[in-house]
CSV table of C-alpha atoms in Angstrom, one decimal:
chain,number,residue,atom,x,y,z
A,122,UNK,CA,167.0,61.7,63.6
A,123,UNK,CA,163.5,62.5,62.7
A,124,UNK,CA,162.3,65.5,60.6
A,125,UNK,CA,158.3,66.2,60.2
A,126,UNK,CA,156.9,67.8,57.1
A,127,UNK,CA,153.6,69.5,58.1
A,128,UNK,CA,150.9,69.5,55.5
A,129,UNK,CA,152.8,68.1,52.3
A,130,UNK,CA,149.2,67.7,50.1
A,131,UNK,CA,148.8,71.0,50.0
A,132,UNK,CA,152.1,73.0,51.5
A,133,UNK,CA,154.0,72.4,48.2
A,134,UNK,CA,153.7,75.4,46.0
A,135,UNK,CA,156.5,76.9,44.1
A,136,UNK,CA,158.4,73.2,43.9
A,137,UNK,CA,158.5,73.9,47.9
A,138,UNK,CA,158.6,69.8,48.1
A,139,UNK,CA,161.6,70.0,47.1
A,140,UNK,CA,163.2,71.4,50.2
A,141,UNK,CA,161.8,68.4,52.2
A,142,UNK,CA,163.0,66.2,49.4
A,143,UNK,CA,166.4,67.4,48.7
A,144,UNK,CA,166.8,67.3,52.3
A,145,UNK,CA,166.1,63.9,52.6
A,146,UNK,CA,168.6,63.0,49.6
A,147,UNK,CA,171.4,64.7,51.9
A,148,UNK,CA,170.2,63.1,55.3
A,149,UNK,CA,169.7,59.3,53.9
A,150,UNK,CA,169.7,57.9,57.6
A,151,UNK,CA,167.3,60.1,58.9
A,152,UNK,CA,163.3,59.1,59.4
A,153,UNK,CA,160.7,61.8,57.2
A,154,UNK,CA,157.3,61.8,58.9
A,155,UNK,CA,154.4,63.3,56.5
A,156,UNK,CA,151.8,64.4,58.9
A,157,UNK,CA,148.7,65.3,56.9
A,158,UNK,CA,145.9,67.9,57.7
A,159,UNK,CA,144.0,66.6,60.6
A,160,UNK,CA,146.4,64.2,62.1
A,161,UNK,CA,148.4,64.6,65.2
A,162,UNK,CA,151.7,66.2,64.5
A,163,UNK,CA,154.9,63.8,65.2
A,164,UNK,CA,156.1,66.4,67.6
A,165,UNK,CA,153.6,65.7,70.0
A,166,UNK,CA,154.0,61.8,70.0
A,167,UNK,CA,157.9,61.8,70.1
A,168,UNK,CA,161.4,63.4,69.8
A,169,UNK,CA,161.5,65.8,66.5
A,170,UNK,CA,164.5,67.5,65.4
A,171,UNK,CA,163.1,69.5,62.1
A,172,UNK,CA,159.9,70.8,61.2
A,173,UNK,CA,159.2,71.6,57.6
A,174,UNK,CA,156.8,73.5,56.2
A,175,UNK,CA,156.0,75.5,53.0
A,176,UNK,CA,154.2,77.1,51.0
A,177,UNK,CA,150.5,77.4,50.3
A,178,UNK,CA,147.2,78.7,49.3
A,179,UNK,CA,145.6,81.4,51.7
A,180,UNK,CA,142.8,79.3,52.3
A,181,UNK,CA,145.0,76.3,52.9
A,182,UNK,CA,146.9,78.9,55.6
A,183,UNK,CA,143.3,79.5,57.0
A,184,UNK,CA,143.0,75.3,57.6
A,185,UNK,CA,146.5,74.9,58.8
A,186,UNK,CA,146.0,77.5,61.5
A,187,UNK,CA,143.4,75.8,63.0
A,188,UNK,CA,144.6,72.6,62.7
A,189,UNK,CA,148.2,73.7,64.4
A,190,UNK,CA,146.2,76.0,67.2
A,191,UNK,CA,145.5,73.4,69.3
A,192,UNK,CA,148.9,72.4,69.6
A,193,UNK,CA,150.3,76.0,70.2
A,194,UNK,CA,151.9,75.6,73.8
A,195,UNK,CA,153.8,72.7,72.8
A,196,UNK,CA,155.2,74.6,69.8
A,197,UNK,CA,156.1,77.6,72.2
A,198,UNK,CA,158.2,74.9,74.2
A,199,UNK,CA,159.9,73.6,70.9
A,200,UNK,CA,160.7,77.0,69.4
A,201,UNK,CA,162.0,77.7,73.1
A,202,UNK,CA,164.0,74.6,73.3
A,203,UNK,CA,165.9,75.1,69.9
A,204,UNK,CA,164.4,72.7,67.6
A,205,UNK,CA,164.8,73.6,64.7
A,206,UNK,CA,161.9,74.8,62.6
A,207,UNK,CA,161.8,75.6,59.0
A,208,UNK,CA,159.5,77.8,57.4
A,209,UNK,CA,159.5,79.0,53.3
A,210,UNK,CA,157.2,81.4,51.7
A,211,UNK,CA,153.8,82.1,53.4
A,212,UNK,CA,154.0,79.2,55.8
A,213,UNK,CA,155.5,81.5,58.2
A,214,UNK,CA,152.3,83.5,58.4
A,215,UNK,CA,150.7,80.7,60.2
A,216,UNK,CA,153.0,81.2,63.1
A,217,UNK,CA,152.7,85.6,63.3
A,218,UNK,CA,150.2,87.5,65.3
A,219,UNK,CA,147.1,87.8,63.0
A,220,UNK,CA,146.2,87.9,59.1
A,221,UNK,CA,144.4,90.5,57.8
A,222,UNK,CA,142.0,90.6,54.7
A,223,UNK,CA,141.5,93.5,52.8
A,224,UNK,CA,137.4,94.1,54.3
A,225,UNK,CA,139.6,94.4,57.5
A,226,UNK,CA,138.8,90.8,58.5
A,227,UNK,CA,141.3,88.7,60.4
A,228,UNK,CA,142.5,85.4,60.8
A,229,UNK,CA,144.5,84.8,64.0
A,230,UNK,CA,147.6,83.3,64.1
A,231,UNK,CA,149.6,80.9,66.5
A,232,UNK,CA,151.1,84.5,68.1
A,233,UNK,CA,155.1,82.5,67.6
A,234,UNK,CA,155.6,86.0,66.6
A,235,UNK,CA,154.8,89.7,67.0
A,236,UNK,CA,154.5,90.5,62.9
A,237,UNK,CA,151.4,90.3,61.5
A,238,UNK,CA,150.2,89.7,57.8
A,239,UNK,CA,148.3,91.7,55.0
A,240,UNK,CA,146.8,90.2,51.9
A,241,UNK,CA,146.2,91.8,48.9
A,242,UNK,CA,145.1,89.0,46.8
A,243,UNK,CA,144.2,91.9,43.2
A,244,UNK,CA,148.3,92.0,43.6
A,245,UNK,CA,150.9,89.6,44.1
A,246,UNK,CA,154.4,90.6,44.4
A,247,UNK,CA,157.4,89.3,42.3
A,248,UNK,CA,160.7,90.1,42.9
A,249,UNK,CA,164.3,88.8,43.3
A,250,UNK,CA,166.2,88.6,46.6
A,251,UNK,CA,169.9,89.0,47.7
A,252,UNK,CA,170.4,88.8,51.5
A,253,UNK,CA,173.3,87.8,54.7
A,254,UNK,CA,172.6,85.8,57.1
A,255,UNK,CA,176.0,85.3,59.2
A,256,UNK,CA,178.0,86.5,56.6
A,257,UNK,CA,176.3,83.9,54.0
A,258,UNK,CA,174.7,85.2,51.3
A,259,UNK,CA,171.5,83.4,50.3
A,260,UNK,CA,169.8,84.4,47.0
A,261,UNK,CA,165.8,83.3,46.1
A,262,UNK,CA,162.7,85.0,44.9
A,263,UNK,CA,159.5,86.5,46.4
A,264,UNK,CA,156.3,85.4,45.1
A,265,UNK,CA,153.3,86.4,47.4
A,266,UNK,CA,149.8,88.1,47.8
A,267,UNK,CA,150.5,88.8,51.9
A,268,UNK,CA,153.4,90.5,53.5
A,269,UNK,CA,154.5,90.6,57.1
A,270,UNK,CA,154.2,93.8,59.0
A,271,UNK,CA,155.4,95.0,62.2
A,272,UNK,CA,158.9,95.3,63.7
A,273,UNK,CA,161.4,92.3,63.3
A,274,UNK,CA,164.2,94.2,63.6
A,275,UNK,CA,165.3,92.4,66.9
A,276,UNK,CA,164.3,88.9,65.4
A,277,UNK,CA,165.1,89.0,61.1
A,278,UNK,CA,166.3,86.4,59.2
A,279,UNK,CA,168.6,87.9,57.1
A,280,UNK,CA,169.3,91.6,55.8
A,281,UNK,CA,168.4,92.6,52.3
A,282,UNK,CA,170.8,94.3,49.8
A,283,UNK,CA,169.0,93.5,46.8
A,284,UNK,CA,165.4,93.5,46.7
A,285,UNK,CA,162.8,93.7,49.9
A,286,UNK,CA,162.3,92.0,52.9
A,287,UNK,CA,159.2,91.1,55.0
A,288,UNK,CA,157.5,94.3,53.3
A,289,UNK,CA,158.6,96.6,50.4
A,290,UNK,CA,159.2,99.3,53.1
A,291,UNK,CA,161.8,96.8,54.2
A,292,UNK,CA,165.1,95.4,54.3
A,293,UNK,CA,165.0,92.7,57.1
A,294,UNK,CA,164.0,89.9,55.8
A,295,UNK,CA,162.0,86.6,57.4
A,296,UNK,CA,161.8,86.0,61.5
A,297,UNK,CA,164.0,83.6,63.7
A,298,UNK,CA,163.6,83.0,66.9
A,299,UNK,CA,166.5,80.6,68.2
A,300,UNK,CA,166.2,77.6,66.0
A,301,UNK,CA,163.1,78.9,64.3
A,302,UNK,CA,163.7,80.0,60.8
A,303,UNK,CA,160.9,81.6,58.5
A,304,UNK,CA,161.8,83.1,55.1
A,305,UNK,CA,158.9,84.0,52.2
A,306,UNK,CA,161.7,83.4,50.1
A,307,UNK,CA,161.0,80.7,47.4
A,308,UNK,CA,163.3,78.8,44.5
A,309,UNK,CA,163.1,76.3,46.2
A,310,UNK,CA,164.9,78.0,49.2
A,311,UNK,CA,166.9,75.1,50.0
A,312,UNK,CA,168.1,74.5,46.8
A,313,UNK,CA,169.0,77.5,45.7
A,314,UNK,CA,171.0,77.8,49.0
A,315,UNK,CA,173.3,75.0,50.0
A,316,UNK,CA,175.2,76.9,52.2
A,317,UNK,CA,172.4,77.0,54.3
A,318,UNK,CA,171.4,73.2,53.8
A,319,UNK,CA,175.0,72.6,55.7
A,320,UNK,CA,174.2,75.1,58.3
A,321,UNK,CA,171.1,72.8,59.7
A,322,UNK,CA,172.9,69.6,58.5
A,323,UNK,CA,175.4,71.8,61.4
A,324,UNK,CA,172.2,72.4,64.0
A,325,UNK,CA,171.4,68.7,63.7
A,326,UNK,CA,174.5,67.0,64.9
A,327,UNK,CA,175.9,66.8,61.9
A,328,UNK,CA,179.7,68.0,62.2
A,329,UNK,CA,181.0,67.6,58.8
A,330,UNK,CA,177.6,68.2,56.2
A,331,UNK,CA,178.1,66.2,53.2
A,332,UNK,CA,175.6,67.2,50.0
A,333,UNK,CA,174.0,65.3,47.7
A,334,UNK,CA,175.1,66.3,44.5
A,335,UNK,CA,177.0,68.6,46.1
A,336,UNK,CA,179.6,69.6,42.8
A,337,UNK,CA,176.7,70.4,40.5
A,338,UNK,CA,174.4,72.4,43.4
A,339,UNK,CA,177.3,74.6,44.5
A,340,UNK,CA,178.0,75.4,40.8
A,341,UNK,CA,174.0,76.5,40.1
A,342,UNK,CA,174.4,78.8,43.3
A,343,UNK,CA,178.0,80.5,42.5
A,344,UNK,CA,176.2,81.0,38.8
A,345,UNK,CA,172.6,82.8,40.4
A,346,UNK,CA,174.3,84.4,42.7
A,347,UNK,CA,176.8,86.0,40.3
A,348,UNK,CA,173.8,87.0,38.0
A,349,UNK,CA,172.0,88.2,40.9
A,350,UNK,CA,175.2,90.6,42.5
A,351,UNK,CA,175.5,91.5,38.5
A,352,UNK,CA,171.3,92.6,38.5
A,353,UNK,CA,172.6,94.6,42.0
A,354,UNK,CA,175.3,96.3,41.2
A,355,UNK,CA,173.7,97.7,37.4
């Protein structure tokens, strides 16, 4: 098994290296390719089961678009195919339709999907998540300057009850596309949701998902997510 983490010097923010890394801890056998800015992705070389990638700054989302675009048909054919892609916090943006400045200026994206993205870099937003995704509740935080746009109500990630999802207009959170998986969610989003660590362990072959540290993690999520429903329901 082979899982490529796009852009690790600079797509770390928010402790997102340690989805990447807590992953590896729970896959020991598989093979982590770190494919820097520049170089050719692993996916194009050879057989790839998960790409990682998180988050950044907006002028790092500005390099890795142009660094990914030449590689766009072969990531249609992968999303397509069901491999499994992974997206936290703004990474996602790289794959939408365009990003827009506030002069109006825009950045296109790699066009995966039909959302598109606004900064508004004199305001970030900060909030705390609750959401389903197949009847799994997955808990996390928002932490961003852009947010998606458009409608993903045929394609979401998850549904919001507590919070907002791709916009504060919204409560459909994220984009997936078969195997394609893009939440602006943050924590890090894998662990602070190991339910969802055993559903890929699940979409990579993997019948009965085993966790590293798997007591202790599943303890930290029954606690935030108890705080979190508590913050809900008030």
């Amino acid at each position: 098994m082979k899982i490529e983490v796009l852009y690790p010097e600079a797509a770390n923010l928010f402790g997102d290296c340690w989805n990447h890394r807590y992953l590896k801890e729970c896959l020991p056998e598989a093979e982590f390719v770190y494919t820097s800015l520049g170089d050719t992705p692993e996916f194009v070389n050879g057989d790839v089961q998960l790409i990682y990638m998180g988050a950044m700054t907006e002028s790092a989302q500005e390099r890795a678009i142009a660094w990914l675009m030449p590689y766009r048909e072969q990531i249609v054919q992968l999303v397509s195919g069901g491999t499994v892609f992974l997206m936290t916090a703004n990474a996602g943006e790289v794959f939408c339709d365009h990003i827009e400045n506030e002069d109006g200026s825009r950045i296109e994206g790699l066009k995966i999907f039909d959302l598109y993205a606004k900064r508004d870099m004199m305001h970030r937003h900060n909030s705390t998540v609750l959401c389903e995704f197949e009847s799994m509740k997955l808990v996390g935080f928002k932490a961003e300057f852009s947010q998606l746009y458009g409608d993903n109500s045929a394609n979401a990630f998850a549904t919001v009850s507590y919070g907002t999802g791709i916009n504060s207009k919204s409560k459909l959170e994220g984009v997936r596309i078969n195997n394609f998986f893009s939440t602006a969610i943050v924590g890090p989003f894998l662990l602070m949701n190991p339910g969802f660590v055993k559903y890929l362990m699940k979409l990579l072959g993997i019948e009965n998902p085993e966790l590293k540290y798997e007591p202790v993690i599943m303890a930290a999520y029954a606690r935030r997510l108890a705080d979190i429903e508590r913050m809900a329901n008030k």
